[in-house]
């Protein structure tokens, strides 16, 4: 399914930190992400090579519109993250996970997230990834709906002190079926 919008992905650089901070300070991101300083610290680790996660700013029709990242399940397990998210141990270690957020709240609920995600997924499948996981908070209905529209299917739930994580996955076969 071709994109209606011109979407491109650019790896995050230090020059993007002020923009990311602005986005992360906005209420719609604060609701689902950690504090801006904490999150920017994680992104700095990625940019500076201390974390294998690949962080991107996505641009829609030439304008920066949000943040998206891809991370390795195997690396998360090797780094001990499965202590906080034991569900990772039930996922094939060669799978990758994705996370995204629209930067500008005025662009929410316009189909941008689904369209950006489809483009990003196509890129990841072209790179050879076979299974992609996404793990939204079950209460984040806007995100869950966008992920379902992109082809993800819920397969489990994980309950912890922070709430309920909805575990969703997508493989290449289903992606091709849903984007036909």
Coordinates of C-alpha atoms in Angstrom, one line a residue, residues 50-153:
X50 CA 26.1 2.6 24.4
X51 CA 22.7 1.1 23.4
X52 CA 22.1 -0.9 20.2
X53 CA 18.6 0.7 19.7
X54 CA 18.3 2.7 16.6
X55 CA 16.5 6.0 17.2
X56 CA 14.9 8.0 14.3
X57 CA 13.0 11.2 13.8
X58 CA 10.3 10.6 11.2
X59 CA 9.4 13.4 8.8
X60 CA 6.1 13.7 7.1
X61 CA 5.9 16.0 4.1
X62 CA 9.3 17.5 4.9
X63 CA 8.4 18.3 8.6
X64 CA 9.7 16.5 11.7
X65 CA 6.6 14.8 13.0
X66 CA 7.7 12.3 15.7
X67 CA 10.0 9.7 17.1
X68 CA 10.4 6.0 16.3
X69 CA 13.0 3.4 17.4
X70 CA 13.8 -0.2 16.7
X71 CA 15.5 -2.4 19.3
X72 CA 16.7 -6.0 19.5
X73 CA 14.9 -8.5 21.7
X74 CA 18.1 -10.5 22.1
X75 CA 20.1 -7.4 23.1
X76 CA 17.4 -6.4 25.6
X77 CA 17.6 -9.9 27.2
X78 CA 21.4 -9.8 27.2
X79 CA 21.3 -6.4 28.9
X80 CA 19.1 -7.7 31.7
X81 CA 16.0 -5.9 30.7
X82 CA 14.0 -9.1 31.0
X83 CA 14.2 -8.6 34.8
X84 CA 11.7 -5.7 34.3
X85 CA 9.9 -7.3 31.4
X86 CA 10.0 -11.1 31.8
X87 CA 7.8 -11.5 28.8
X88 CA 10.8 -10.9 26.6
X89 CA 11.9 -14.4 27.4
X90 CA 8.9 -15.7 25.4
X91 CA 9.9 -13.9 22.3
X92 CA 12.4 -15.2 19.7
X93 CA 15.7 -13.4 20.4
X94 CA 16.1 -12.5 16.8
X95 CA 12.9 -10.4 16.8
X96 CA 12.9 -6.7 17.1
X97 CA 10.7 -4.3 18.9
X98 CA 9.5 -0.9 17.8
X99 CA 8.2 2.2 19.7
X100 CA 6.9 5.4 18.3
X101 CA 5.2 8.6 19.2
X102 CA 3.7 11.5 17.3
X103 CA 5.5 14.7 18.3
X104 CA 2.9 17.3 17.8
X105 CA -0.4 16.7 19.6
X106 CA -2.3 18.4 16.7
X107 CA -1.3 15.5 14.5
X108 CA -2.8 12.8 16.7
X109 CA -5.8 10.7 15.4
X110 CA -5.1 11.6 11.7
X111 CA -3.7 8.2 10.6
X112 CA -0.1 9.5 10.6
X113 CA 1.1 6.9 13.2
X114 CA -0.3 4.0 11.2
X115 CA 1.1 5.2 7.9
X116 CA 4.5 6.0 9.4
X117 CA 4.6 2.6 11.2
X118 CA 3.7 0.8 7.9
X119 CA 6.6 2.5 6.2
X120 CA 9.0 1.7 9.0
X121 CA 7.9 -1.9 9.1
X122 CA 8.5 -2.2 5.4
X123 CA 12.0 -0.9 5.9
X124 CA 12.6 -3.4 8.8
X125 CA 11.3 -6.4 6.7
X126 CA 13.5 -5.3 3.8
X127 CA 16.5 -5.4 6.2
X128 CA 15.6 -9.1 6.9
X129 CA 13.8 -9.0 10.2
X130 CA 11.1 -11.7 10.4
X131 CA 9.2 -10.9 13.6
X132 CA 8.4 -7.4 15.0
X133 CA 7.0 -6.8 18.4
X134 CA 5.3 -3.8 19.8
X135 CA 4.3 -3.4 23.5
X136 CA 1.9 -0.6 24.2
X137 CA 0.1 0.1 27.5
X138 CA -3.2 -1.6 27.0
X139 CA -4.9 1.6 28.2
X140 CA -3.4 3.6 25.3
X141 CA -6.3 2.8 22.9
X142 CA -5.1 5.3 20.3
X143 CA -1.8 3.5 19.9
X144 CA -3.3 0.0 20.1
X145 CA -5.8 1.0 17.3
X146 CA -3.0 2.4 15.1
X147 CA -0.9 -0.8 15.6
X148 CA -3.8 -3.0 14.7
X149 CA -4.4 -1.0 11.5
X150 CA -0.7 -1.5 10.7
X151 CA -1.2 -5.3 11.0
X152 CA -0.1 -6.1 14.5
X153 CA -2.1 -8.8 16.4

